[in-house]
Structures are given as C-alpha cells and as structure tokens.
Amino acid sequence: MPEIRSFRALRYDPAAVGDLAAVVSPPYDVIGPQLQQTLLERHPANVVRLDLPPGDTGDEPDERYRRAARTLAAWRSAGILHRDPRPATYVYEQTYRVPGSNVERRQRGFFGRLRLESFGPEGGVLPHERTLAGPREDRYRLLRATAVNTSPVVGLYADRTGRSAAVLDSIAATPPVTDIEDDDRVRHRLWIVVDDADPSGASAELARLAGAGPVTIADGHHRYETALRYRDERRTGATDGDDHGYDHLLALFLESTAQTLTVLPTHRLLRDLGDGGVQALFTRAAELFEVRDGVAADELRVVFGPEGRASGTFGLWTRTGGAILSPRPTAFDPYLPAGGSTLRALDVTLLGIALERIAGIDAAAVRGGDRLSYVHDAAEAVSRVDADPEGADAAFLLAPTPVEAVVAVAGDGDVMPQKSTYFYPKALTGLVINPHEW
C-alpha cells in the first residue's frame, strides 16, 4: 500500500512578496513562451524561475537549472521562502467553472509526501499514461540541481466510506491561510493541518484513508519517473538503510468517488494532409465508422462541447465540411492493442487506430509531434481549421476520458495512449514546495 506522510513545506512569506497570486504559476507543462515571459515580468520572485527556469544567451547546457538552484538558495536566505517549523498536511480546495460552460465545481484534496516505489502489478502507485524522453530529462536535470519538488504529482484514491470527504469538509469550514484567484478565475484555498504526530488527528487520518488502497497517477507521470531515477542515483553507493528525503515526492491526493473531477477532452488537429488526404479522411473513415456527413460546425461544437453527449462517437471537421463518426461493430477488432477490456474500449484507443489507418499518423508520428497537435475546446479546434489554411487541415473531436476509466486502466496494469487525459484545474505551483530534507 502507498505510504503518505506529512512534511515541512517551503512556502512564500506574504510579508516578503506581497500578493501571493503574483508569485505562483501553473505547472511547467502548460506554460508556453508567452506565458512564461508574463510570469517572469509579473514578480521577480515568481516560482516560474524555479519550475521552468529561463535560459540566457550563451548558457551552458545545464546552466539554467543551476541558476534555479542559486535562486532557490537566495530566496531561502532572504526569507522570501520559509520552511514551516513542524510537519503538516496541506488541505487544498479549488473552485472553478468548467471551461466553455456554466457548470461550477469544487474539488478538495491534500498535499503530502508520497514514498516512491517502482511501478509493478502489485504496487501501491499505478501509472495510466506513457511518458516522453524529453520532458523526463528536463525534470531530472531540474531535480538534480535543486533537490526540491516545485510542483506535485496528482494522485487519485478511493474512499467509499466518505470519511475523507467529511474530514476535508470540517477543515475547509475554518479560515484558510491562503485564498487567491488565478488568471483563469479558479479560486485556490489552502489550510495547514499540524497533528504533532497524533495518530488520531486529521493529518494522520487523511494519510491513512488515502493510503488504504492504490494511488493512481492522474497527472505528473514525468515528475514521478524522474523522481524514481533521481532516488536510484542517490541510493547508489549508500550504505545506510535510513529513510531519506529523496525517497519521497510532493503529491496532491484527490478522492475520486465522492466528488466530481473534471477531465477535459483532448481533440486532435492534423496537418500536412494535402487536399487529397483531406478527402480521403471521409472515404476511408467508412472502413471503420458509420459516417453521418453534412454535419455543421455548430452541431459539432455542441455535441463535443463541455455539456455535450459525445461519448462513443467522434467528430471530424475540415474546410470542406464535417461529419459524426460512429464505430462499426467489430471493425476495430483486428487492430486493438493487447490489454484489458477498458483500454481496448477507450475512445482515445479507437481514435489512435483510426488516425493510423485513415490518415497515416502512427505512434512514431505522434511522438514526433510534427503532424499532430492538441486543443481542449471543440470550438477552438474547429476555428483552428477554418482560420489558417497553412495550419491544421482537419480536426478529430472526441469525448473526455472518464475518471473511472483512468483508474480501471491503471488497475489492469495498462497505460493509455499519449494525450488521453487533461485533468482540470491544474494545481498551482508555488503554494507548497517539498524540499528533500527532514
């Protein structure tokens, strides 16, 4: 079973930085160059300098990571970041509107330390998605230089007793230590729960409930695999059997049965098809799907929007028109991957097969990224095709992957195709930082 602990977080001192909203950021993997520059200019102590450190002209290959380490040390010395005096669990609440809709939701969880363990069928930590070498190497170099976890892995756990929800509700009824709103108008609140090692306290109870069964990684696979590599490197040559800070990493734990978590769809944009390739999408799609063509863009936006009912069907949009695609019974059977029934039935699995069969975009092309890109909003996907004749040639739209399917796939020991899930909202980076210290 997973081992979860309280810890002494590094946190910003509001007296030193002023408005905390100015120094936090989204996680590194959703920050593009323009947003990175905005964050750098927003505040000299914005956490992006640690989590996604900028490079300077003439830098040596690892210089930006070393610069992040020097910045971290300077901020600690200056009191910009301070370490909490006692181990704690950090309860976290996000209140938000589902993008593109009027649906408002709230999710609660807690930050803690998760003891690292290698993946395996009997393990307590289960992955659901493959990773890429480039992001793994980037995160490894940053971790090696700084020895802190700046942003968390997000883990799902199931507590069907409802007890963890009750504990979180009770804590959230008290005043938070942090209450800020981000650029997407998501409200973030944070509470510090110190139990002084009391086994009957709220901190220990939350850890016990979340660790009673497997934890499924919802977000942060690259961070987790990087932490494993770093742990193994640090253990090399060690002679003691003691527990060390590098044996753990920062995690946000979310209960997945008593609250509604939001997974956004990840629509596919195809490029470099040519006129003949675009026309072939419609004709070849009939090999795998029942095709209802002549579908207007407005209908696709509704059916595949945040309040639509698209599960089990796919949308196709090109500058020559649109269609709704329904998989033909047994048509996909010869091409399905090995694995459990949940993986084989996923919309993202079927779409991956379809992209290879009717558009020639195989796994290697997906990894290369030259012919395929992704957006989370159906209206944006349609607009990207319409607006730029030199850009996307076609959009394939699909429904989001259900949270239950994520847990089931991980439980079967399977992994999903790339870009299968996008959990929303993202946990803010900079609310709590986990140093590899006791």
Short mmCIF file of C-alpha atoms in Angstrom, two decimals, residues 23 170 234 241 384 387 402:
data_model
loop_
_atom_site.label_atom_id
_atom_site.label_comp_id
_atom_site.label_asym_id
_atom_site.label_seq_id
_atom_site.Cartn_x
_atom_site.Cartn_y
_atom_site.Cartn_z
CA VAL A 23 4.31 34.58 -7.32
CA SER A 170 -14.51 20.04 8.50
CA ARG A 234 21.22 8.99 -4.83
CA GLY A 241 19.16 1.82 5.26
CA ARG A 384 -8.13 26.47 -35.96
CA ALA A 387 -8.81 30.21 -39.71
CA PRO A 402 -13.95 9.20 -17.71
#
